[in-house]
Coordinates of C-alpha atoms in Angstrom, one line a residue:
M172 CA -0.1 -0.3 0.0
S173 CA 1.4 3.6 -1.0
V174 CA 0.2 7.2 -0.5
K175 CA -0.1 9.8 -2.3
L176 CA -0.1 14.0 -0.9
T177 CA -0.8 16.8 -2.7
T178 CA -1.4 20.6 -1.3
I179 CA -4.0 21.9 -2.7
T180 CA -6.0 25.3 -2.4
E181 CA -8.7 26.8 -0.2
D182 CA -10.9 26.9 -2.9
E183 CA -9.9 23.2 -4.1
A184 CA -10.4 21.8 -0.2
K185 CA -14.0 23.9 0.4
S186 CA -14.7 21.4 -3.7
F187 CA -13.4 18.3 -2.1
I188 CA -15.5 18.6 1.2
Q189 CA -18.7 20.5 -1.1
V190 CA -19.8 16.6 -1.9
L191 CA -21.2 16.5 1.5
V192 CA -23.6 18.6 2.0
G193 CA -27.1 16.9 1.3
R194 CA -25.8 13.5 2.7
E195 CA -27.2 11.7 5.5
V196 CA -25.5 10.6 8.8
T197 CA -25.9 7.5 9.1
H198 CA -23.7 6.4 12.1
V199 CA -21.7 8.1 14.9
W200 CA -18.6 6.9 17.3
R201 CA -16.3 7.6 19.7
G202 CA -12.1 6.4 18.9
Y203 CA -9.9 6.4 21.5
G204 CA -10.8 9.9 24.3
T205 CA -12.2 13.0 22.9
A206 CA -12.2 11.6 19.3
I207 CA -15.3 11.5 17.3
F208 CA -16.6 10.0 13.3
I209 CA -19.5 10.9 12.0
E210 CA -19.8 8.3 9.1
I211 CA -22.6 9.0 6.2
G212 CA -23.9 8.1 3.5
K213 CA -24.1 4.3 2.1
L214 CA -22.0 2.1 4.9
T215 CA -20.1 -0.7 4.7
K216 CA -19.4 -3.2 7.3
K217 CA -15.6 -4.5 7.5
E218 CA -14.6 -7.4 8.8
D219 CA -11.5 -6.2 11.0
R220 CA -13.6 -3.1 11.9
K221 CA -15.9 -2.5 15.0
N222 CA -17.5 0.4 13.5
P223 CA -18.9 0.9 9.3
D224 CA -17.4 2.4 6.8
G225 CA -19.0 5.5 5.1
E226 CA -19.4 6.9 1.9
F227 CA -17.6 10.1 3.8
T228 CA -16.1 10.0 7.2
I229 CA -15.7 13.3 9.0
A230 CA -13.0 13.0 11.7
I231 CA -12.5 15.4 14.4
E232 CA -9.9 13.5 17.3
G233 CA -8.8 17.1 19.3
T234 CA -11.3 18.6 20.8
W235 CA -15.1 20.0 19.6
R236 CA -18.4 21.0 20.4
V237 CA -22.0 20.8 18.9
E238 CA -23.3 24.1 19.3
E239 CA -28.1 23.8 19.1
G240 CA -29.4 27.9 18.0
N241 CA -27.2 30.2 20.3
E242 CA -26.0 27.2 22.7
I243 CA -22.9 25.3 23.2
I244 CA -25.1 21.8 24.3
I245 CA -21.2 19.5 24.7
G246 CA -18.3 19.3 23.7
T247 CA -14.7 16.9 24.7
D248 CA -14.7 18.2 28.2
E249 CA -18.3 16.5 28.9
D250 CA -18.1 13.3 31.1
D251 CA -18.7 10.1 29.6
A252 CA -22.5 9.7 30.2
K253 CA -22.6 13.3 28.5
L254 CA -20.3 12.0 25.3
N255 CA -22.8 9.4 24.9
K256 CA -25.4 11.2 23.1
I257 CA -23.3 12.4 20.6
F258 CA -25.2 8.7 18.9
T259 CA -28.6 10.2 18.9
I260 CA -27.5 14.1 18.3
F261 CA -26.2 13.2 14.9
K262 CA -29.0 10.7 14.7
N263 CA -30.3 10.9 10.7
L264 CA -29.2 14.2 10.3
E265 CA -28.1 15.8 7.1
V266 CA -25.5 18.3 6.4
T267 CA -26.1 21.5 5.3
N268 CA -23.3 23.5 4.6
L269 CA -19.1 23.1 5.9
N270 CA -16.7 25.9 6.0
F271 CA -13.0 26.3 7.5
F272 CA -12.7 28.7 10.2
A273 CA -10.0 30.7 11.8
R274 CA -6.1 31.6 10.8
L275 CA -5.1 27.6 11.6
K276 CA -7.8 26.0 9.7
E277 CA -10.6 24.7 11.6
I278 CA -13.8 23.0 10.0
E279 CA -17.1 23.5 10.9
I280 CA -20.0 21.2 10.1
E281 CA -24.0 22.8 10.0
F282 CA -26.6 20.1 9.9
N283 CA -30.6 20.5 9.6
K284 CA -32.2 21.2 13.2
D285 CA -30.3 24.4 14.2
L286 CA -27.2 21.9 15.3
W287 CA -23.4 22.6 14.1
L288 CA -20.3 20.6 15.3
S289 CA -16.8 23.0 15.6
S290 CA -13.2 21.4 15.9
F291 CA -11.2 23.0 17.7
E292 CA -7.8 22.5 18.9
M293 CA -6.2 23.5 22.2
I294 CA -2.7 21.5 22.2
G295 CA 0.7 22.4 19.9
G296 CA 0.2 20.8 16.4
D297 CA -2.5 21.4 13.6
P298 CA -5.5 21.1 14.1
Q299 CA -7.0 17.8 14.3
W300 CA -9.6 17.1 11.6
S301 CA -9.6 15.2 8.4
I302 CA -12.8 14.6 6.0
K303 CA -12.5 11.2 4.3
N304 CA -14.0 11.1 0.0
D305 CA -13.4 7.0 -0.7
K306 CA -10.5 6.1 -0.4
T307 CA -8.9 10.2 0.4
W308 CA -8.1 12.3 3.5
L309 CA -8.2 15.7 3.4
Y310 CA -6.9 17.4 6.7
Y311 CA -5.1 21.1 7.2
K312 CA -1.1 20.2 8.2
S313 CA 2.1 22.9 8.2
N314 CA -0.7 25.6 7.5
K315 CA -1.5 23.7 4.2
F316 CA -4.3 21.8 3.4
V317 CA -3.0 17.8 1.4
L318 CA -4.8 15.1 0.4
E319 CA -3.7 12.5 1.0
E320 CA -5.0 9.4 -1.2
V321 CA -4.3 5.6 -0.1
L322 CA -3.2 4.0 -4.1

């Protein structure tokens, strides 16, 4: 297995993520620590994995929060019982918009029902989000948008 890395512009990154608009959340799962994974579109079960893969995946491995209307309803500093509510919060939601924000590009995903999910890394390094479309991941590293394609 080899990997091809390509640096792209912000406009190209926006184009890459816009295919998610209008798609439905089909599965949500928690990874290690505060990591969350939102699977979008048709699910495929993999024998070697507990959770299925969606046609698209939004991964936030660092700090994040969910806003409803004008309030924060859940974030990474919550206890496990409250963090587990993400399974029901995102169920059957539809992606209505995606944006990059801040100087070191974080991501904000808007869903129907007046909900938003935002990444905002709080430790040194790069923002800790990525979006997968098929075998290609988009992320932001060293002040650049990067496409990582598994060949």
